[in-house]
Short mmCIF file of C-alpha atoms and ligand atoms in Angstrom, two decimals:
data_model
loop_
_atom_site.label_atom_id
_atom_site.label_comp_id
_atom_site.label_asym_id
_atom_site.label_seq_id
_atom_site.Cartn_x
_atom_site.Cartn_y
_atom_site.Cartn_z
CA UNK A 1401 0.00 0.00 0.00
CA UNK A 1402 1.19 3.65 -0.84
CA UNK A 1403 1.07 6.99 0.79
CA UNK A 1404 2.72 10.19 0.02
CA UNK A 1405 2.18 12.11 3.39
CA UNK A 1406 5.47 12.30 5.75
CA UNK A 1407 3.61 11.06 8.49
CA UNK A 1408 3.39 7.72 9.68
CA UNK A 1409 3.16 5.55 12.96
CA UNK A 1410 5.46 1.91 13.34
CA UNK A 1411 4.27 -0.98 15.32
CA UNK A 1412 7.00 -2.88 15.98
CA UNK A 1413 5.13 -6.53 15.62
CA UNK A 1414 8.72 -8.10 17.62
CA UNK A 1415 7.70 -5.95 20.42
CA UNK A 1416 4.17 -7.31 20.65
CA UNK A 1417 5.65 -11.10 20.23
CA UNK A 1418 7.79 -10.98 22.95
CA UNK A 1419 5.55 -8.90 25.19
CA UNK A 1420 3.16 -11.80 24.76
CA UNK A 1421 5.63 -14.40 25.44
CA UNK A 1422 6.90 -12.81 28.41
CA UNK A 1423 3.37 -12.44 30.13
CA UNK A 1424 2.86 -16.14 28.97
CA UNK A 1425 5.71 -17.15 31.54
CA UNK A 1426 3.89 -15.61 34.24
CA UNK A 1427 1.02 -17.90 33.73
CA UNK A 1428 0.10 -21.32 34.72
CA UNK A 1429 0.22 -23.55 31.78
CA UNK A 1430 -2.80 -24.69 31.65
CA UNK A 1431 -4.29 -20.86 31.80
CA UNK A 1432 -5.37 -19.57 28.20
CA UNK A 1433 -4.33 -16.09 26.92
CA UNK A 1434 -7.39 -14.07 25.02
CA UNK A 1435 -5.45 -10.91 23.20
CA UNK A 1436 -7.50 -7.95 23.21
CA UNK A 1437 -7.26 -6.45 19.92
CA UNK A 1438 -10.80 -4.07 20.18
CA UNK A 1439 -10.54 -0.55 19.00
CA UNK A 1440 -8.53 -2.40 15.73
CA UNK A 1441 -5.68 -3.61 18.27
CA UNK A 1442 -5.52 -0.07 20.60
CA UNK A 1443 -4.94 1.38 17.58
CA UNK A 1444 -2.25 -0.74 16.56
CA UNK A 1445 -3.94 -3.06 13.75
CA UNK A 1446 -6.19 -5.57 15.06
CA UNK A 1447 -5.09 -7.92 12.11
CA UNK A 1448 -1.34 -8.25 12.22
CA UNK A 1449 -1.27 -7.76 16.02
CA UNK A 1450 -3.58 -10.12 16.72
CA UNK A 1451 -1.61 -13.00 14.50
CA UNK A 1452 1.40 -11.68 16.60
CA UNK A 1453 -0.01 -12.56 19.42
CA UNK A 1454 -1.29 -15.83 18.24
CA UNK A 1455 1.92 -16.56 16.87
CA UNK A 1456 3.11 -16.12 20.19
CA UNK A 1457 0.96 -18.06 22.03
CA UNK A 1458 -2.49 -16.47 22.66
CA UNK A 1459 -5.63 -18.83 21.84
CA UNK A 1460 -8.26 -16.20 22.11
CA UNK A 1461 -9.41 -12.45 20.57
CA UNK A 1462 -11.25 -10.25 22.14
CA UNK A 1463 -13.52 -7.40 20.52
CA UNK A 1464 -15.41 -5.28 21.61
CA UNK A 1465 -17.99 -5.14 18.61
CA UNK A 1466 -19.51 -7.74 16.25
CA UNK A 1467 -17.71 -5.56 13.44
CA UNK A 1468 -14.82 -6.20 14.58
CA UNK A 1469 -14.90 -10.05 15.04
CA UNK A 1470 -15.92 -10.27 11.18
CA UNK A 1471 -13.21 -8.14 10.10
CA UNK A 1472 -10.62 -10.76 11.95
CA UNK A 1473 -12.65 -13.87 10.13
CA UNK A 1474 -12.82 -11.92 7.02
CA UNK A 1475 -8.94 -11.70 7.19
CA UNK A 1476 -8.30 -15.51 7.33
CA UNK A 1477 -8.05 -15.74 11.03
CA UNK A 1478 -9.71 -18.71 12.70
CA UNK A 1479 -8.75 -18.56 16.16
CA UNK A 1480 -11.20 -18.49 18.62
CA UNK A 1481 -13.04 -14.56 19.17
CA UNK A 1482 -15.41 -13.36 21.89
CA UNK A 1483 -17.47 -10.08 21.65
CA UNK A 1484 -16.94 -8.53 24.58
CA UNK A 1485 -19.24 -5.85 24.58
CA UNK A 1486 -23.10 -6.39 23.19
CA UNK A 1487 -24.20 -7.19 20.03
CA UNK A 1488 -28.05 -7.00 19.31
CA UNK A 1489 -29.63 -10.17 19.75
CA UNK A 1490 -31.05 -10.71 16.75
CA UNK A 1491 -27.24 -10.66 15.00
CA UNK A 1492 -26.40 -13.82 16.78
CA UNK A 1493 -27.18 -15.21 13.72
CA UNK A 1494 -24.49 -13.54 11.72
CA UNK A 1495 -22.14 -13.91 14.66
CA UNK A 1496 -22.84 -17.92 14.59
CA UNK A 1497 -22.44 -17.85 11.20
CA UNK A 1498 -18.66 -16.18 11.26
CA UNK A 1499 -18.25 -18.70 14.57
CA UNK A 1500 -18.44 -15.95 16.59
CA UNK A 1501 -18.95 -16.12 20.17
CA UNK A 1502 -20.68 -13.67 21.79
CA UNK A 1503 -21.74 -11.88 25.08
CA UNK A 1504 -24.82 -12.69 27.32
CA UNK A 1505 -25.42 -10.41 29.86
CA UNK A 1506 -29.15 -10.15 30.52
CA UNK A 1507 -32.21 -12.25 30.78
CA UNK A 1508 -34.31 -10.44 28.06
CA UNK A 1509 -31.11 -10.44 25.69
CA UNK A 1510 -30.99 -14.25 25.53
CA UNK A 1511 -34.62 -14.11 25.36
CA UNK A 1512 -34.88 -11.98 21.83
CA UNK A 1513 -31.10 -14.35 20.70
CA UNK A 1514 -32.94 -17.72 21.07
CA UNK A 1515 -36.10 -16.37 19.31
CA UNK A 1516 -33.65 -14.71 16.36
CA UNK A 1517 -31.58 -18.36 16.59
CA UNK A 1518 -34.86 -20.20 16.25
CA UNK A 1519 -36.50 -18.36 13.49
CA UNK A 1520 -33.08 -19.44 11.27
CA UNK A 1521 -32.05 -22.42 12.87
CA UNK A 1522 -29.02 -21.45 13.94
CA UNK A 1523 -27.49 -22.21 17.09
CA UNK A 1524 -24.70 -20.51 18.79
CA UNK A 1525 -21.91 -19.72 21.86
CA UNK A 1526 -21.89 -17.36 24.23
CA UNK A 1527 -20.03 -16.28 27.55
CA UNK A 1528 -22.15 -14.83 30.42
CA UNK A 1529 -20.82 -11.54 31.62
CA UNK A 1530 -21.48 -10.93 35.07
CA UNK A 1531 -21.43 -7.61 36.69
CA UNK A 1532 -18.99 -8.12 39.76
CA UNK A 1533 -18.69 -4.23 40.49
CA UNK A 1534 -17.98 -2.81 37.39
CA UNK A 1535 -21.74 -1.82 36.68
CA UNK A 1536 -21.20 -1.49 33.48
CA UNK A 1537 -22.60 -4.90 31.72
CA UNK A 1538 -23.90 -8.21 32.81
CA UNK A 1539 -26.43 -10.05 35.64
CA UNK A 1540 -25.77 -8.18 38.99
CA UNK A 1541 -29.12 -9.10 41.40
CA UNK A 1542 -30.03 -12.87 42.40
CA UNK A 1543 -33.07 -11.96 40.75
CA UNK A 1544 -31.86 -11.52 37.37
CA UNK A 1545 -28.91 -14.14 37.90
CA UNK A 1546 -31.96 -16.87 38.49
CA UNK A 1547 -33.78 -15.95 35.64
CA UNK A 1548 -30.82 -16.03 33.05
CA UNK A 1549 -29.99 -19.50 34.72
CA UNK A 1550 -33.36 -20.78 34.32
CA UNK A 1551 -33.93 -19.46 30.67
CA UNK A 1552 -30.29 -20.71 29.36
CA UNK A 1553 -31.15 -24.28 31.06
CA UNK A 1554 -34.06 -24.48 28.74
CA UNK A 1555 -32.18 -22.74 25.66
CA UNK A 1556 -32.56 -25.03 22.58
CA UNK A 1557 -29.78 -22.82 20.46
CA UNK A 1558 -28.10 -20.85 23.10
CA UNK A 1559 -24.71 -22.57 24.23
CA UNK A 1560 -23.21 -20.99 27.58
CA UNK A 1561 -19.60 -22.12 26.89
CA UNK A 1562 -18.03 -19.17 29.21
CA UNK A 1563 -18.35 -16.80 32.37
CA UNK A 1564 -16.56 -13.67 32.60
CA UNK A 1565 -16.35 -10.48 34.50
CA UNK A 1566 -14.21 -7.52 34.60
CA UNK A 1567 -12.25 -5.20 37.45
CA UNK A 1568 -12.92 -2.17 38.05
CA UNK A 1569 -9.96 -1.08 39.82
CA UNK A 1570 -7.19 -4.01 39.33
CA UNK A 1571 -4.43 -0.93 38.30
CA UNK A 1572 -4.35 0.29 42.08
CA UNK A 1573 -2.76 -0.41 44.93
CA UNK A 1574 -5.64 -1.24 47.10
CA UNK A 1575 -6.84 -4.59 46.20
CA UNK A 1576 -9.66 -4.97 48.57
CA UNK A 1577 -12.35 -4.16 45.63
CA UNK A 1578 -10.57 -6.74 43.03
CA UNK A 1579 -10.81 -9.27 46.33
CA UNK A 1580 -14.25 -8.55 46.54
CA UNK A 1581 -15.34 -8.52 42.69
CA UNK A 1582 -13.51 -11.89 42.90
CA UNK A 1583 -15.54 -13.49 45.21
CA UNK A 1584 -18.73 -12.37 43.90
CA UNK A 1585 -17.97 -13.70 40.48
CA UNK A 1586 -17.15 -17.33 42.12
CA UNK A 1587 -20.24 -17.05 43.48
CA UNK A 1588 -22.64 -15.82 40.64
CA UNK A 1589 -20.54 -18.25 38.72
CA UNK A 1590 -21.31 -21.38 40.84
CA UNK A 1591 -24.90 -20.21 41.18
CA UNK A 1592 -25.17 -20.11 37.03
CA UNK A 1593 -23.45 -23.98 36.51
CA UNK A 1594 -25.76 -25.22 39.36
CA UNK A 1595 -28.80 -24.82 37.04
CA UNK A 1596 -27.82 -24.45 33.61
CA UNK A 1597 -24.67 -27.32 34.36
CA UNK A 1598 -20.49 -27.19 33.73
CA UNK A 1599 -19.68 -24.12 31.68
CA UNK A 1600 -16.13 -24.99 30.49
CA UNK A 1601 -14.06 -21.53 30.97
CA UNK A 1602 -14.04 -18.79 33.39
CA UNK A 1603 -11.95 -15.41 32.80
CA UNK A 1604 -12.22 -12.11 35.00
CA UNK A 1605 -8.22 -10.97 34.46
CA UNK A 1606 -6.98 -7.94 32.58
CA UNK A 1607 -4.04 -6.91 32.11
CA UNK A 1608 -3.40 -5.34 35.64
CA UNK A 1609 -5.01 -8.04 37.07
CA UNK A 1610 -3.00 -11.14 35.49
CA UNK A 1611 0.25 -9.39 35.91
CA UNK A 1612 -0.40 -8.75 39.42
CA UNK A 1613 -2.63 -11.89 40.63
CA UNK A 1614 -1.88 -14.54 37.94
CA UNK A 1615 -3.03 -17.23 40.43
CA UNK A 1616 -6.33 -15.42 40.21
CA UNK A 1617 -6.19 -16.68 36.15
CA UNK A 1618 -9.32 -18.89 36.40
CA UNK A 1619 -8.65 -20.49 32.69
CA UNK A 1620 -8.18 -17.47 30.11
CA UNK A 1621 -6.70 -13.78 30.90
CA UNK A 1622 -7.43 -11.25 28.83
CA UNK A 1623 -4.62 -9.47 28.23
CA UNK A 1624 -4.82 -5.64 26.05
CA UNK A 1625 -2.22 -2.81 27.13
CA UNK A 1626 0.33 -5.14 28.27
CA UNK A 1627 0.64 -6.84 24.93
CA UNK A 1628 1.36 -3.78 23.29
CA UNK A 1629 4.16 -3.05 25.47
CA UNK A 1630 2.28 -0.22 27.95
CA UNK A 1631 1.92 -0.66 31.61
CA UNK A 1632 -1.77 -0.20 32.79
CA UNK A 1633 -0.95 2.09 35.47
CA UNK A 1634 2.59 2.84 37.00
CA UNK A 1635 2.34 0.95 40.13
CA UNK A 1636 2.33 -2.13 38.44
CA UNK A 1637 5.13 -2.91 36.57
CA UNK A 1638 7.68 -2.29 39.18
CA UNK A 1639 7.52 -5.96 40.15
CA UNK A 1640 7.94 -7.78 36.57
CA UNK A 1641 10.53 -10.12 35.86
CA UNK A 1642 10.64 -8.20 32.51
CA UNK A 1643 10.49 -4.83 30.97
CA UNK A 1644 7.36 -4.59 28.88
CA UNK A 1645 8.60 -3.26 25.15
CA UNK A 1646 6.37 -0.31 24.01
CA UNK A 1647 5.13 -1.50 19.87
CA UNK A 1648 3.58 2.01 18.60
CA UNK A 1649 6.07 5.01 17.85
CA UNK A 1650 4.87 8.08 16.06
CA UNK A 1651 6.78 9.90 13.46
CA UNK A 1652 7.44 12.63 10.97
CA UNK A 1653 9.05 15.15 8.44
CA UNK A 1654 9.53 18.69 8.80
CA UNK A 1655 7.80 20.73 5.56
CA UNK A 1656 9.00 24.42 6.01
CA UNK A 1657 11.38 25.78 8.48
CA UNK A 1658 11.71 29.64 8.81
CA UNK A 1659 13.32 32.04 11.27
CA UNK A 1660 11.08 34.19 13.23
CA UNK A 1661 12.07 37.98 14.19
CA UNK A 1662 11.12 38.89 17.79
CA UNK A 1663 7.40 39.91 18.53
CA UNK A 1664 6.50 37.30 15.54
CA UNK A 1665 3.93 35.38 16.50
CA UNK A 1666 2.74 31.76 15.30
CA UNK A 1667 -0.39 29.95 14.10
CA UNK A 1668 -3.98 30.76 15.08
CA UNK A 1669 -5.25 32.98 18.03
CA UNK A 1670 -1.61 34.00 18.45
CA UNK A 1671 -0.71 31.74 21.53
CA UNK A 1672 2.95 31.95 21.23
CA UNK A 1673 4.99 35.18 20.06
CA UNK A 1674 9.11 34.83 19.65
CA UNK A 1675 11.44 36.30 22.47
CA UNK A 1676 14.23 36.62 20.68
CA UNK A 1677 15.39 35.27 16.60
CA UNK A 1678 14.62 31.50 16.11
CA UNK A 1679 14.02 29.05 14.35
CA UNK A 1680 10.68 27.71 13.96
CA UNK A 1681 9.31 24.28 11.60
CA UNK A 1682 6.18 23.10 10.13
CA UNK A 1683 5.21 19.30 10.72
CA UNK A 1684 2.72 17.99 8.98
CA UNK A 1685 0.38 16.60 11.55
CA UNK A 1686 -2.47 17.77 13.16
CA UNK A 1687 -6.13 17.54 14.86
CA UNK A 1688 -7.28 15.87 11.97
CA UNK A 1689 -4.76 13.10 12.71
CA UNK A 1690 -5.75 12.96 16.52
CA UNK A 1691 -2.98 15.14 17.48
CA UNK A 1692 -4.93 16.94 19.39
CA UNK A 1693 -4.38 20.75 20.11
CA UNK A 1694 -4.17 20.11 23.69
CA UNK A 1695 -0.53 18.72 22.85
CA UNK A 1696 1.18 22.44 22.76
CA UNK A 1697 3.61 22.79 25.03
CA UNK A 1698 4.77 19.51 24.62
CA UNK A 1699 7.96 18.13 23.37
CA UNK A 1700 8.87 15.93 20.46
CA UNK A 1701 12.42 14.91 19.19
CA UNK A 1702 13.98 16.21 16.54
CA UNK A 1703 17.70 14.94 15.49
CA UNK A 1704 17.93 13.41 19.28
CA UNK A 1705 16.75 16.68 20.83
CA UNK A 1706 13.26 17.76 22.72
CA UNK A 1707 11.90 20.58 21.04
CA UNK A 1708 8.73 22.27 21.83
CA UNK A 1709 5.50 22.37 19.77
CA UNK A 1710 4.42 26.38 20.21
CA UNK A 1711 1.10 28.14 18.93
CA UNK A 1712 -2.11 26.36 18.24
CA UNK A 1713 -2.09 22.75 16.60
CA UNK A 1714 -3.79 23.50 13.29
CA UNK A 1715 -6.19 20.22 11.41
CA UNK A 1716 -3.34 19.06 9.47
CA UNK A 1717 -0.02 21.36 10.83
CA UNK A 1718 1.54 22.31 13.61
CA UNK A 1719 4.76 24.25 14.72
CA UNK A 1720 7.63 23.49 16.37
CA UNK A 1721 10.56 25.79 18.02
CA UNK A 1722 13.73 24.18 16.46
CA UNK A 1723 18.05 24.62 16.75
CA UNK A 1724 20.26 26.07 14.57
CA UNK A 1725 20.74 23.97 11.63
CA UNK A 1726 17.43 21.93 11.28
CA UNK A 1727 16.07 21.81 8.15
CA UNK A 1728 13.32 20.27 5.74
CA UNK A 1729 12.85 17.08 5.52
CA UNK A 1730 14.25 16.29 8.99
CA UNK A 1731 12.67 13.51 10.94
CA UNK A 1732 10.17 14.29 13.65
CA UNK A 1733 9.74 11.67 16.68
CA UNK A 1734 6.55 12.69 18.71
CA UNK A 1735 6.03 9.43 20.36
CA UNK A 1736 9.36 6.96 20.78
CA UNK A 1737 12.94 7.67 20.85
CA UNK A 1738 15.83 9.38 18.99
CA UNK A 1739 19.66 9.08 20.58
CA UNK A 1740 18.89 8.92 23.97
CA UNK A 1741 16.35 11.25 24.10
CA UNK A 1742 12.72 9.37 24.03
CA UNK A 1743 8.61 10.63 24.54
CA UNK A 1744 6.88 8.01 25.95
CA UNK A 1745 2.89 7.05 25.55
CA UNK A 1746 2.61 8.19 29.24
CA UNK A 1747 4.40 11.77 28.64
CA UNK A 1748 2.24 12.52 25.59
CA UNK A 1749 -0.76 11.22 27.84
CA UNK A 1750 0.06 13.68 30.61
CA UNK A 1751 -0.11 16.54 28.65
CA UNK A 1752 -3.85 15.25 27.39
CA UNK A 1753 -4.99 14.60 31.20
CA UNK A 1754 -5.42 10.94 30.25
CA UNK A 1755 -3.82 7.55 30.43
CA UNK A 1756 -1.56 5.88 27.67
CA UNK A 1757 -4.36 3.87 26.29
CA UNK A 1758 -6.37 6.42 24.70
CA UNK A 1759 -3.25 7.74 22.80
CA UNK A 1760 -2.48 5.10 19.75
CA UNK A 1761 -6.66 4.58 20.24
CA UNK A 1762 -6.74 8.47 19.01
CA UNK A 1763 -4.56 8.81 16.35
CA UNK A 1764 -6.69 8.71 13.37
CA UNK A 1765 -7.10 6.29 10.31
CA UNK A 1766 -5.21 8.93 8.11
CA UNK A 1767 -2.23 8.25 9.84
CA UNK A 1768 -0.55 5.44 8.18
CA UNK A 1769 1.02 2.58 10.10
CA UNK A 1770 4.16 1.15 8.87
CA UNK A 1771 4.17 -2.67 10.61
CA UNK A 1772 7.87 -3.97 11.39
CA UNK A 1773 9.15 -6.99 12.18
CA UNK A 1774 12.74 -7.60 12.75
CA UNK A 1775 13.55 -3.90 11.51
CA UNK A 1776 12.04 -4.19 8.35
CA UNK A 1777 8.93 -3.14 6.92
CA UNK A 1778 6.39 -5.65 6.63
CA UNK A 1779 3.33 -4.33 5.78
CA UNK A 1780 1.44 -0.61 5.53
CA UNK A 1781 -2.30 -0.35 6.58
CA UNK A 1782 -3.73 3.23 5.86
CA UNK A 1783 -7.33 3.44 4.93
CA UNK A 1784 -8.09 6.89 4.38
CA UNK A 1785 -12.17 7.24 3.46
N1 LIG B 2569 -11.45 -7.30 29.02
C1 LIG B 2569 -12.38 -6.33 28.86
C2 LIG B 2569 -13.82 -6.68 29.03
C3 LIG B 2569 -11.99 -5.02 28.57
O1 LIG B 2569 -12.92 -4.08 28.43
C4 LIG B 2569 -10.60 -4.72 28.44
C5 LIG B 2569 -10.09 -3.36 28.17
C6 LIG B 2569 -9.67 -5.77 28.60
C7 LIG B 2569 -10.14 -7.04 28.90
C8 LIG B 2569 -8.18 -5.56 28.50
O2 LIG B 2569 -7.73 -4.72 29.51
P1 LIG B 2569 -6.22 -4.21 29.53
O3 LIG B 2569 -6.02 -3.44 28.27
O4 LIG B 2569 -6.15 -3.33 30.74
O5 LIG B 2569 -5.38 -5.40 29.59
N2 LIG B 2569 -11.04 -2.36 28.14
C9 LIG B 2569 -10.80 -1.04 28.27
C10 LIG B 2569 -11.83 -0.11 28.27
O6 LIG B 2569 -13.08 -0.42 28.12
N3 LIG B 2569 -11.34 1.10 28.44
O7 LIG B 2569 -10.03 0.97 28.57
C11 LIG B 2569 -9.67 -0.32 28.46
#
């Protein structure tokens, strides 16, 4: 695939291999990795991340939409997916079809899937997701736990092959609340196989979770951030036996570089005006891109130096303050390293108020990424329209 802008992300698919292989060794054998690759892969490509992390030893995918399941099965890959998040009921059909497995997580839900299921014939999986403490999806009273159980018992094309829940706070210190959401899933979880019978796996682990509690692995963890080389919060990571290996870097090429006089001022609603002479470049990156304008002030690296982006971030441009000597076609590092200098997700996330997941998540579709495995480029995605 081509593109002709100077602006491109790398995701360094050796990164994601051994990042997978590494949390593998932290895991009883007989517990089953699921990689996340929702939100296409953090932003990352869901395809060639996700046969990384097969490759290196995951069984599972998780998605969060039906969309994104048939995009994996629509690229060749036949591994095992869930849908974490809901899919109308009436699509189990389609999601059967693609072998699919999807999410159950109310009473009325399987209600409307068997009817869609029985009107085609089709039968299909599901996991149960129960609501631990999250409160986001899944059977939380006794009342609505008894009335799934009872309904799925009876199910003639429903198949509950899974239980799952997720932590709310598994990233923290405090651990009381992932104790607690622990024991509650056990015992919704129990309460489920005692009337509808054995439901082969159980999962509740993210990535905080299985790094920090891998005993707590029931039989699949569902590992997302971690894979791609990004700690979910900085009190975790202290205690791994290895360092995770960041896979998404962000880079570019200066357009225009001019020298400003003092009093000049640069780009919209004049934020920034020049102290003294200096030397100022264009990049060719913007809003539009998901470089978002509340990214001035920040640094990015240009020839193993930080250099500041000043005025506004335009849709497509920005500005940065630059040394003596920089000129066009220079490359730009806003997220990795150069020399010893290096940004990191979590330094570009500061300046956004946010945490380092939302970062590759946000940089847009017109941004191309540049896969790379041992160095080399292996393949481009950029879909543009
Ligand atoms: N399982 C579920 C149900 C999830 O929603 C997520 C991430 C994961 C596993 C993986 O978590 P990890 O990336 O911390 O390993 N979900 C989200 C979310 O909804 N917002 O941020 C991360």
């Amino acid at each position: 695939m081509t593109f002709y802008r100077d602006t491109w992300a790398e995701v360094d698919l050796d990164a994601i291999h051994s990042n997978t292989k590494n949390l593998r060794g932290l895991l009883d054998e007989n517990v089953q990795i699921m990689a996340v690759v929702k939100a296409d892969g953090y932003g990352h490509k869901a395809v060639p991340t996700a046969e990384e992390a097969l490759a290196a030893g995951a069984q599972w995918l998780g998605t969060a939409l039906l969309d994104e399941a048939i995009a994996l099965r629509e690229a060749g890959i036949t591994a095992p997916i869930l849908v974490l998040g809901m899919i109308r009921p009436e699509d189990v059909v389609t999601a059967a079809a693609n072998d699919i497995i999807v999410t159950a997580f109310q009473p009325w839900w399987l209600e409307r899937a068997e009817k869609a299921a029985a009107a085609s014939g089709q039968s299909f999986d599901y996991h149960i997701k129960i609501d631990s403490g999250m409160h986001r999806l899944g059977l939380k009273t006794n009342e609505e736990i008894d009335a799934f159980a009872s309904r799925a018992a009876s199910a003639e094309f429903g198949r509950a092959v899974g239980m799952f829940t997720h932590f709310a706070q598994a990233d923290e210190q405090e651990t009381s609340y992932v104790e607690e959401q622990t024991a509650r899933f056990q015992e919704v979880a129990d309460r489920l196989e005692s009337v509808i019978g054995s439901i082969p796996v159980r999962h509740c682990a993210n990535s905080a979770a299985a790094m920090r509690f891998p005993e707590a692995g029931f039989s699949l963890v569902r590992f997302g951030i971690s894979m791609y080389g990004l700690t979910p919060s900085p009190s975790i990571t202290a205690d791994l036996p290895f360092a995770l290996k960041p896979a998404f870097s962000l880079h570019s090429r200066i357009t225009h570089v001019k020298t400003l006089e003092p009093g000049d001022t640069v780009s919209y609603g004049r934020t920034y005006t020049a102290e003294s002479r200096e030397r100022a470049a264009t990049v060719p990156i913007g809003y539009a891109d998901g470089w978002i304008r509340m990214h001035q002030g920040g640094d990015v690296l240009v020839n193993g130096q930080r250099c500041p982006i000043i005025g506004r971030i335009c849709m497509d441009q920005m500005i940065i303050r630059v040394p003596e000597g920089i000129e066009s076609g220079e490359l730009v590092t806003l997220i990795g390293a150069q020399g010893s200098e290096y940004v990191s997700m979590e330094e570009a996330a500061a300046r956004l108020d946010t945490i380092n997941y939302e970062i590759p998540c946000v940089i847009s579709a017109r941004v191309p990424r540049l896969l790379q495995k041992q160095g080399r480029k292996t393949e481009v995605y950029y879909n543009i329209l």
